[in-house]
Coordinates of C-alpha atoms in Angstrom, one line a residue:
M1 CA 9.5 -12.3 -64.3
K2 CA 5.9 -12.9 -65.5
F3 CA 3.1 -10.9 -63.6
S4 CA -0.5 -11.4 -63.4
A5 CA -2.8 -9.0 -65.2
K6 CA -5.8 -9.8 -62.9
T7 CA -7.1 -7.2 -60.6
K8 CA -9.6 -7.2 -57.8
K9 CA -12.1 -9.6 -59.4
W10 CA -11.4 -12.0 -56.5
L11 CA -13.1 -9.8 -54.1
A12 CA -16.4 -10.9 -55.3
V13 CA -15.7 -14.7 -54.6
P14 CA -18.2 -16.0 -52.0
L15 CA -16.8 -16.3 -48.5
S16 CA -16.6 -19.7 -46.8
L17 CA -17.7 -20.6 -43.3
A18 CA -15.2 -20.7 -40.5
L19 CA -13.4 -23.8 -40.1
L20 CA -13.8 -25.7 -36.9
I21 CA -10.8 -26.8 -34.8
P22 CA -11.3 -30.1 -32.8
T23 CA -10.0 -30.2 -29.3
A24 CA -6.8 -31.8 -28.4
G25 CA -8.1 -33.4 -25.4
S26 CA -7.4 -37.0 -26.8
M27 CA -3.7 -36.3 -26.9
V28 CA -3.3 -35.3 -23.2
S29 CA -4.2 -37.7 -20.2
A30 CA -3.8 -35.0 -17.5
A31 CA -6.9 -32.7 -16.8
Q32 CA -6.0 -29.0 -17.2
D33 CA -9.3 -27.3 -16.3
G34 CA -9.2 -25.4 -13.0
E35 CA -5.4 -25.7 -12.6
M36 CA -3.0 -22.9 -12.6
P37 CA -0.9 -22.3 -14.5
S38 CA -2.9 -23.4 -17.6
V39 CA -2.8 -23.1 -21.3
T40 CA -6.7 -23.5 -21.7
T41 CA -8.2 -20.5 -19.9
P42 CA -10.8 -18.4 -21.8
A43 CA -8.2 -15.7 -22.2
V44 CA -5.7 -18.1 -23.7
E45 CA -8.2 -19.5 -26.0
L46 CA -9.0 -15.9 -27.3
R47 CA -5.4 -15.4 -27.9
T48 CA -5.0 -18.6 -29.7
T49 CA -8.0 -17.8 -32.0
L50 CA -6.4 -14.5 -33.0
D51 CA -3.1 -16.4 -33.4
R52 CA -4.8 -18.6 -35.9
Y53 CA -6.5 -16.0 -38.0
L54 CA -3.9 -13.3 -37.8
G55 CA -1.0 -15.7 -38.6
E56 CA -3.0 -17.4 -41.5
H57 CA -3.7 -13.8 -42.8
A58 CA -0.1 -13.0 -43.1
Y59 CA 0.7 -16.4 -44.7
L60 CA -2.1 -16.2 -47.1
A61 CA -1.4 -12.5 -47.9
I62 CA 2.1 -13.4 -48.9
E63 CA 1.0 -16.5 -51.0
T64 CA -1.6 -14.5 -52.7
M65 CA 0.9 -11.7 -53.6
R66 CA 3.4 -14.3 -54.6
K67 CA 0.9 -16.0 -56.9
G68 CA 0.0 -12.6 -58.4
A69 CA 3.7 -11.9 -59.1
E70 CA 3.9 -15.3 -60.9
G71 CA 0.7 -14.9 -62.7
A72 CA -0.2 -18.3 -61.3
A73 CA -3.3 -20.2 -62.2
D74 CA -4.4 -20.6 -58.6
F75 CA -4.1 -16.9 -57.9
E76 CA -7.9 -16.3 -57.4
Q77 CA -8.2 -19.5 -55.2
A78 CA -5.4 -18.2 -53.0
A79 CA -7.0 -14.8 -52.8
A80 CA -10.5 -16.5 -52.1
A81 CA -8.8 -18.3 -49.1
L82 CA -7.5 -14.9 -48.0
S83 CA -10.9 -13.3 -48.3
A84 CA -12.4 -16.2 -46.3
N85 CA -9.8 -15.7 -43.6
T86 CA -11.0 -12.1 -43.3
T87 CA -14.5 -13.1 -42.6
D88 CA -13.4 -15.5 -39.9
L89 CA -11.4 -12.9 -38.3
A90 CA -14.3 -10.4 -38.5
G91 CA -16.3 -13.1 -36.9
A92 CA -13.9 -13.2 -34.0
I93 CA -14.2 -9.4 -33.6
A94 CA -17.9 -9.5 -33.7
S95 CA -18.1 -12.2 -31.1
V96 CA -16.6 -9.6 -28.7
Y97 CA -17.9 -6.2 -29.9
G98 CA -21.1 -7.1 -31.8
E99 CA -22.2 -7.5 -35.4
E100 CA -21.9 -3.9 -36.3
A101 CA -18.2 -3.7 -35.2
G102 CA -17.5 -6.9 -37.0
T103 CA -18.9 -5.5 -40.2
Q104 CA -16.9 -2.4 -39.8
F105 CA -13.8 -4.4 -39.1
E106 CA -14.4 -6.6 -42.2
E107 CA -15.0 -3.6 -44.4
M108 CA -11.7 -1.9 -43.3
W109 CA -9.6 -5.1 -43.3
S110 CA -10.8 -6.1 -46.8
R111 CA -9.8 -2.7 -48.1
H112 CA -6.3 -2.9 -47.0
I113 CA -6.0 -6.2 -48.7
G114 CA -7.4 -4.5 -51.8
F115 CA -4.7 -1.9 -51.6
F116 CA -2.1 -4.6 -51.6
V117 CA -3.7 -6.1 -54.7
D118 CA -3.6 -2.7 -56.2
Y119 CA 0.1 -2.7 -55.6
V120 CA 0.6 -6.0 -57.1
T121 CA -1.4 -5.0 -60.2
A122 CA 0.5 -1.6 -60.6
T123 CA 3.7 -3.5 -60.4
A124 CA 2.6 -5.9 -63.2
E125 CA 1.6 -3.0 -65.2
E126 CA 4.9 -1.0 -64.3
D127 CA 2.7 1.9 -63.3
Q128 CA 4.8 3.7 -60.5
V129 CA 2.0 6.3 -60.0
A130 CA -0.5 3.6 -59.2
K131 CA 2.0 1.9 -56.9
E132 CA 2.5 5.1 -55.0
E133 CA -1.3 5.6 -54.8
A134 CA -1.7 2.2 -53.4
L135 CA 1.0 2.9 -50.7
A136 CA -0.8 6.2 -49.9
N137 CA -4.1 4.4 -49.5
L138 CA -2.4 1.9 -47.0
D139 CA -1.0 4.9 -45.2
N140 CA -4.6 6.3 -44.7
Y141 CA -6.0 2.9 -43.8
R142 CA -3.5 2.6 -41.0
E143 CA -4.6 5.8 -39.5
E144 CA -8.4 4.8 -39.8
F145 CA -7.9 1.3 -38.5
S146 CA -5.7 2.3 -35.5
N147 CA -8.2 4.8 -34.5
F148 CA -11.0 2.1 -34.8
L149 CA -9.1 -0.4 -32.6
A150 CA -8.1 2.3 -30.2
S151 CA -11.8 3.4 -29.7
A152 CA -13.0 -0.3 -29.6
T153 CA -10.6 -1.2 -26.7
G154 CA -11.3 2.0 -24.7
E155 CA -7.9 3.5 -25.4
R156 CA -6.1 0.3 -24.0
L157 CA -4.2 0.4 -27.2
E158 CA -2.8 3.7 -28.4
A159 CA -3.6 4.8 -31.9
G160 CA -0.1 6.1 -32.6
A161 CA 1.6 2.8 -31.5
L162 CA -0.9 0.7 -33.5
A163 CA -0.2 2.8 -36.6
E164 CA 3.5 2.0 -36.1
G165 CA 2.9 -1.6 -35.8
L166 CA 0.6 -1.6 -38.9
Q167 CA 3.4 0.3 -40.8
M168 CA 5.8 -2.7 -40.1
H169 CA 3.2 -5.1 -41.2
V170 CA 2.8 -3.1 -44.6
N171 CA 6.6 -2.8 -45.0
Q172 CA 7.1 -6.6 -44.5
L173 CA 4.4 -7.6 -46.9
I174 CA 5.6 -5.0 -49.6
G175 CA 9.2 -6.1 -49.0
A176 CA 8.3 -9.7 -49.5
F177 CA 6.5 -8.9 -52.7
D178 CA 9.1 -6.5 -54.1
A179 CA 11.7 -9.2 -53.4
F180 CA 9.6 -11.8 -55.3
A181 CA 9.2 -9.5 -58.1
A182 CA 13.0 -8.8 -58.3
E183 CA 13.5 -12.6 -58.1
D184 CA 15.6 -12.1 -54.8
F185 CA 13.8 -15.2 -53.3
D186 CA 15.9 -15.6 -50.2
K187 CA 15.1 -12.0 -49.1
A188 CA 11.4 -12.6 -50.0
Y189 CA 11.1 -15.6 -47.6
E190 CA 13.1 -13.7 -45.0
Y191 CA 10.6 -10.9 -45.1
G192 CA 7.7 -13.4 -45.2
R193 CA 8.8 -15.2 -42.1
K194 CA 9.2 -11.9 -40.3
A195 CA 5.8 -10.9 -41.3
I196 CA 4.2 -14.0 -39.9
S197 CA 6.3 -13.7 -36.5
H198 CA 5.3 -10.1 -36.3
I199 CA 1.6 -10.7 -36.5
Y200 CA 1.8 -12.8 -33.3
G201 CA 2.5 -9.5 -31.4
V202 CA -0.9 -8.4 -32.8
S203 CA -2.8 -11.2 -31.2
D204 CA -0.9 -10.9 -27.9
G205 CA -1.6 -7.2 -27.6
L206 CA -5.1 -7.3 -28.9
S207 CA -6.1 -10.2 -26.7
N208 CA -4.6 -8.5 -23.6
A209 CA -6.6 -5.5 -24.3
I210 CA -9.9 -7.3 -24.9
V211 CA -9.5 -9.4 -21.7
D212 CA -8.7 -6.3 -19.7
Q213 CA -11.8 -4.5 -21.1
F214 CA -14.1 -7.6 -20.4
P215 CA -12.8 -9.5 -17.5
D216 CA -16.1 -11.2 -16.7
K217 CA -16.5 -12.5 -20.2
F218 CA -13.1 -14.3 -19.9
E219 CA -13.6 -15.4 -16.3
N220 CA -11.1 -13.0 -15.0
T221 CA -8.2 -14.9 -16.6
T222 CA -5.4 -13.4 -18.4
A223 CA -3.8 -13.9 -22.0
D224 CA -0.3 -12.8 -21.1
T225 CA 1.3 -15.6 -18.9
P226 CA 4.4 -17.8 -19.5
A227 CA 1.9 -20.7 -20.1
A228 CA 0.1 -18.6 -22.6
D229 CA 3.3 -17.6 -24.3
L230 CA 4.5 -21.3 -24.5
R231 CA 1.3 -22.2 -26.4
S232 CA 1.4 -19.2 -28.7
N233 CA 5.1 -19.9 -29.5
L234 CA 4.1 -23.5 -30.6
N235 CA 1.1 -22.1 -32.4
Y236 CA 3.6 -20.0 -34.3
L237 CA 6.2 -22.6 -35.2
L238 CA 3.9 -25.5 -35.9
T239 CA 1.4 -23.4 -38.2
E240 CA 4.4 -21.9 -40.1
H241 CA 5.8 -25.4 -40.6
A242 CA 2.4 -26.3 -42.2
G243 CA 2.3 -23.3 -44.4
L244 CA 5.9 -23.4 -45.5
A245 CA 5.6 -27.1 -46.3
V246 CA 2.6 -26.4 -48.7
T247 CA 4.7 -23.7 -50.4
A248 CA 7.7 -25.9 -50.8
M249 CA 5.6 -28.9 -52.1
Q250 CA 3.9 -26.6 -54.7
N251 CA 7.1 -25.0 -55.8
G252 CA 8.8 -28.6 -56.1
I253 CA 6.1 -29.9 -58.5
D254 CA 6.2 -26.7 -60.5
G255 CA 9.7 -26.6 -60.7
S256 CA 9.5 -22.8 -59.6
A257 CA 12.5 -20.6 -59.4
D258 CA 12.0 -20.0 -55.7
F259 CA 11.9 -23.6 -54.8
E260 CA 15.3 -23.6 -53.0
A261 CA 14.4 -20.6 -51.2
S262 CA 11.1 -22.0 -49.9
A263 CA 12.8 -25.1 -49.0
N264 CA 15.4 -23.2 -47.1
A265 CA 12.7 -21.4 -45.1
L266 CA 11.1 -24.6 -44.3
A267 CA 14.4 -26.0 -43.0
A268 CA 15.1 -22.8 -40.9
N269 CA 11.7 -23.4 -39.2
T270 CA 13.1 -26.9 -38.3
T271 CA 16.4 -25.4 -37.1
D272 CA 14.5 -23.0 -34.8
L273 CA 13.1 -25.9 -32.8
S274 CA 16.3 -27.8 -32.9
A275 CA 18.4 -24.9 -31.9
A276 CA 16.4 -24.6 -28.6
I277 CA 17.2 -28.1 -27.8
A278 CA 21.0 -27.8 -28.7
S279 CA 21.2 -24.5 -26.5
V280 CA 20.5 -26.6 -23.5
Y281 CA 21.8 -30.1 -24.3
G282 CA 24.5 -29.4 -26.8
E283 CA 24.9 -30.2 -30.6
E284 CA 24.4 -34.0 -30.3
A285 CA 21.0 -33.6 -28.8
G286 CA 20.0 -30.8 -31.1
T287 CA 21.1 -32.9 -34.2
Q288 CA 19.2 -35.8 -32.8
F289 CA 16.0 -33.9 -32.8
E290 CA 16.6 -32.2 -36.0
E291 CA 17.1 -35.5 -37.8
M292 CA 13.7 -36.8 -36.5
W293 CA 11.8 -33.7 -37.5
A294 CA 13.6 -33.2 -40.8
A295 CA 13.0 -36.9 -41.7
H296 CA 9.3 -36.5 -42.2
I297 CA 9.9 -33.4 -44.3
G298 CA 12.1 -35.5 -46.4
N299 CA 9.4 -38.0 -46.9
F300 CA 7.1 -35.3 -48.3
V301 CA 9.7 -34.2 -50.7
E302 CA 10.1 -37.9 -51.8
Y303 CA 6.4 -37.8 -52.4
V304 CA 6.6 -34.7 -54.5
T305 CA 9.5 -36.2 -56.5
A306 CA 7.6 -39.4 -57.0
T307 CA 4.5 -37.5 -58.2
G308 CA 6.6 -35.6 -60.9
A309 CA 8.0 -38.8 -61.9
E310 CA 4.7 -40.5 -62.1
D311 CA 6.1 -43.3 -59.8
E312 CA 3.3 -44.9 -57.9
E313 CA 5.6 -47.3 -56.1
A314 CA 7.8 -44.5 -54.9
K315 CA 4.7 -42.5 -53.7
T316 CA 3.5 -45.4 -51.7
A317 CA 7.1 -45.9 -50.2
A318 CA 7.0 -42.2 -49.1
I319 CA 3.7 -42.7 -47.4
E320 CA 4.9 -45.8 -45.6
A321 CA 8.0 -43.8 -44.4
L322 CA 5.7 -41.1 -43.0
N323 CA 3.7 -43.8 -41.2
N324 CA 6.9 -45.1 -39.6
Y325 CA 7.8 -41.5 -38.6
R326 CA 4.5 -41.0 -36.9
A327 CA 4.9 -44.2 -34.7
E328 CA 8.5 -43.3 -33.8
F329 CA 7.8 -39.6 -33.1
S330 CA 4.7 -40.1 -31.2
A331 CA 6.4 -42.8 -28.9
F332 CA 9.3 -40.4 -28.4
I333 CA 6.9 -37.6 -27.2
E334 CA 4.9 -39.8 -25.0
T335 CA 8.1 -40.9 -23.1
A336 CA 9.3 -37.3 -22.9
T337 CA 6.2 -36.1 -21.3
E338 CA 5.8 -39.0 -19.1
G339 CA 2.5 -40.2 -20.7
R340 CA 0.9 -36.9 -20.6
V341 CA 0.9 -36.8 -24.5
V342 CA -0.5 -40.3 -25.5
A343 CA 1.3 -41.8 -28.4
E344 CA -1.9 -43.1 -30.0
G345 CA -3.7 -39.8 -29.9
L346 CA -0.6 -37.9 -31.2
S347 CA -0.1 -40.4 -33.9
E348 CA -3.7 -39.9 -35.1
G349 CA -3.1 -36.1 -35.1
L350 CA 0.0 -36.6 -37.2
Q351 CA -1.9 -38.7 -39.5
M352 CA -4.4 -35.8 -40.2
H353 CA -1.4 -33.6 -40.7
V354 CA 0.0 -35.9 -43.3
D355 CA -3.4 -36.5 -44.9
K356 CA -4.3 -32.8 -45.4
L357 CA -0.8 -31.9 -46.7
I358 CA -1.0 -34.9 -49.2
T359 CA -4.5 -34.0 -50.2
A360 CA -3.7 -30.4 -50.7
F361 CA -0.8 -31.2 -52.8
D362 CA -2.6 -33.9 -54.8
S363 CA -5.4 -31.4 -55.5
Y364 CA -3.1 -28.7 -56.5
V365 CA -1.4 -31.1 -59.0
V366 CA -4.7 -31.9 -60.8
E367 CA -5.5 -28.2 -60.8
D368 CA -8.4 -28.5 -58.3
Y369 CA -7.3 -25.4 -56.6
A370 CA -10.5 -24.8 -54.5
T371 CA -10.0 -28.2 -52.8
A372 CA -6.3 -27.4 -52.5
Y373 CA -6.8 -24.3 -50.5
E374 CA -9.6 -25.8 -48.5
N375 CA -7.1 -28.4 -47.4
V376 CA -4.4 -25.9 -46.9
R377 CA -6.5 -23.9 -44.4
T378 CA -7.4 -27.0 -42.5
A379 CA -3.8 -28.1 -42.4
Y380 CA -2.8 -24.8 -41.0
A381 CA -5.4 -24.7 -38.4
H382 CA -4.9 -28.3 -37.5
M383 CA -1.4 -27.6 -36.1
L384 CA -3.0 -25.7 -33.4
N385 CA -4.1 -28.9 -31.9
P386 CA -0.6 -30.4 -31.2
A387 CA 0.5 -26.8 -30.1
K388 CA -2.4 -27.0 -27.3
G389 CA -1.7 -30.6 -26.5
L390 CA 2.0 -30.3 -26.1
S391 CA 1.9 -27.0 -24.2
A392 CA -0.8 -28.4 -21.7
A393 CA 1.3 -31.5 -21.2
F394 CA 4.5 -29.5 -20.7
V395 CA 2.9 -27.0 -18.3
D396 CA 1.2 -29.9 -16.3
Q397 CA 4.5 -31.7 -16.0
F398 CA 6.5 -28.8 -14.8
P399 CA 4.1 -26.1 -13.5
E400 CA 6.7 -24.4 -11.4
N401 CA 8.3 -23.2 -14.7
F402 CA 5.3 -21.5 -15.9
V403 CA 4.2 -19.5 -12.8
A404 CA 3.5 -15.9 -13.5
T405 CA 5.9 -14.1 -11.1
K406 CA 5.2 -10.6 -12.2
M407 CA 2.2 -9.1 -13.9
P408 CA 2.1 -6.0 -15.9
T409 CA 0.8 -3.0 -13.9
E410 CA -0.8 -1.3 -17.0
M411 CA -1.8 -2.2 -20.5
P412 CA 0.9 -2.4 -23.2
K413 CA 0.6 0.5 -25.7
T414 CA 1.7 -1.5 -28.8
G415 CA -1.2 -3.4 -29.8
L416 CA 0.2 -4.5 -33.2
G417 CA 3.5 -6.1 -32.3
G418 CA 6.0 -3.2 -32.4
T419 CA 9.3 -5.3 -32.3
A420 CA 7.6 -8.5 -31.8
Q421 CA 9.3 -10.2 -34.7
D422 CA 12.8 -9.5 -33.0
E423 CA 11.6 -10.7 -29.5
S424 CA 9.4 -13.7 -30.6
F425 CA 12.2 -16.1 -31.3
A426 CA 14.1 -15.2 -28.1
W427 CA 10.9 -16.0 -26.1
V428 CA 10.5 -19.2 -28.1
W429 CA 14.1 -20.2 -27.1
V430 CA 13.8 -19.2 -23.6
S431 CA 10.4 -21.0 -22.9
L432 CA 11.4 -24.2 -24.7
A433 CA 14.9 -24.2 -23.1
A434 CA 13.4 -23.9 -19.6
L435 CA 10.9 -26.7 -20.6
L436 CA 13.4 -29.0 -21.9
A437 CA 15.8 -28.4 -19.0
A438 CA 13.3 -29.3 -16.5
A439 CA 12.1 -32.4 -18.6
G440 CA 15.4 -33.9 -18.8
V441 CA 14.8 -34.6 -22.4
F442 CA 18.5 -35.0 -23.2
A443 CA 17.7 -38.7 -22.7
M444 CA 16.1 -38.3 -26.1
K445 CA 16.7 -41.8 -27.6
R446 CA 14.9 -42.8 -30.7
V447 CA 12.1 -45.1 -29.8
T448 CA 10.2 -47.6 -31.9
G449 CA 7.0 -49.4 -30.8
G450 CA 6.9 -47.1 -27.7
K451 CA 10.1 -48.6 -26.3
N452 CA 13.6 -47.2 -26.1
E453 CA 16.2 -48.8 -28.4

C-alpha cells in the first residue's frame, strides 16, 4: 500500500465561501407555509443546514483520509474541500451564537481534523508513537469540545454524553482509515457509511438543543417531528448517493483496488431505498423501483467506461440514456405524488444532478482537482433539494401520517448521536414504509412521457 508523505500543509489553503442552495419550490405545486405538519419550518431548516454540513464533513473526512492513504494527487484539494466545509459549519454556529463562538468552534473543529491528519501521516511513516499521540490529542479534543457545546447550549446537551458520541465519530473514521490502509475495502466502506449515518444524530440533537434554547428565533417550531425526520432521512440517503457516486466514478477511471467495494457501497445505498418499498409491497415492487434507480447509476458507469476507452460515441449514448431516465423517473414521481412534485421541475433538478457529477468527473480526469471538488460539493448539497421537494409533497399528500402525537418532555442528553447509526435506517424504513403504504405506490408502473404504459 502506498501512503502520502504530505502533512498539514493543506491547512493553509484559503477557505471558500459557503455554497448557496436554491429552493425546491419549483418542484412542489402545493404550498407548505403555515401548514402543519411541515418540513419547511425554521427549526427544520436549521436541522437541514446541520445535516448538510455535518454529513458532508463525515464524507469529506473519509475521502481525505482515503486519499492520504493512497498518496493520491488530489489529496490537497480533497483536504481543502474539507477545510471549506469547516468554515461553512462554523458560519452556521456563528449565526446562532455570534462570531466569537463561531471562531472558537472553527479553531477546535480544525484541530480535530488536524489530529486525524497526524494519524494518517504517522501511519504512512509507520510511527506507532505518533499514532498514539494523535489518538491522545483526539481524546483531549473530545473533552474540550464537549464542554464547549454543553456550555453553549446551556447544558441542554450533557458533556459526558457528547464525549461518548464524539468517541464513536473518532472510532468510525479511524476504523475506516485503518481498513483502507490494510486494504480491507469492504470494511472500510462499511465504517464509512456508519460514520455518515451517525453524524445525522449530531444534527438532530444539536438542532433540538438550539431550538429549545432560542424558541423565538425559530418561531417556536421544533426540529424533531415525524415530518422533520422524513426530510432528514431523505437528506441522508440522497446526499450519500451523490457522494458515493463520485467516489465510485473516480475509482472506476483510476482502476483503484477499492473500486468494487465503493460500487458495492453505492449499490447498498440503492438497496436501502428499495427495501423500504419491498417491505410494504413485496419483492416485485421493490425490484421494479430498484431497477429504475439503478439504471441511472449504470448510465454513469457507462460514461466512466467510455471515458477510459476514449469512446466519444459511447459517452454521448450514456448521456442520452440519462436524459431518458430523467423523463421516465420524473413522470413516475409526479404520478405517485398526484402532481405535487411536477415532472418538469424534478427533471430540471435531475439534470443538475447529472451535470454536476459529470463535470466533477470530467475535471478529475483532466486533473483539474480544484474544479472537481467544487462540483463535488455542489452535487452533494444539491441533493438536499429533491429531499426537500419530495418530503414536502409526501407530507402535504398524507399529513395524517406525519402528525407528532407525542412530544418529548425533556431535552435528549445525547447531542452527538449515541446509537444513531443503528437507529437511523430503522426510522428511514418506518417513515418511508408508512408514506408508501398511504400513497398506494404499488401501482408503480414505468411511465414514459408522463403517461402510464
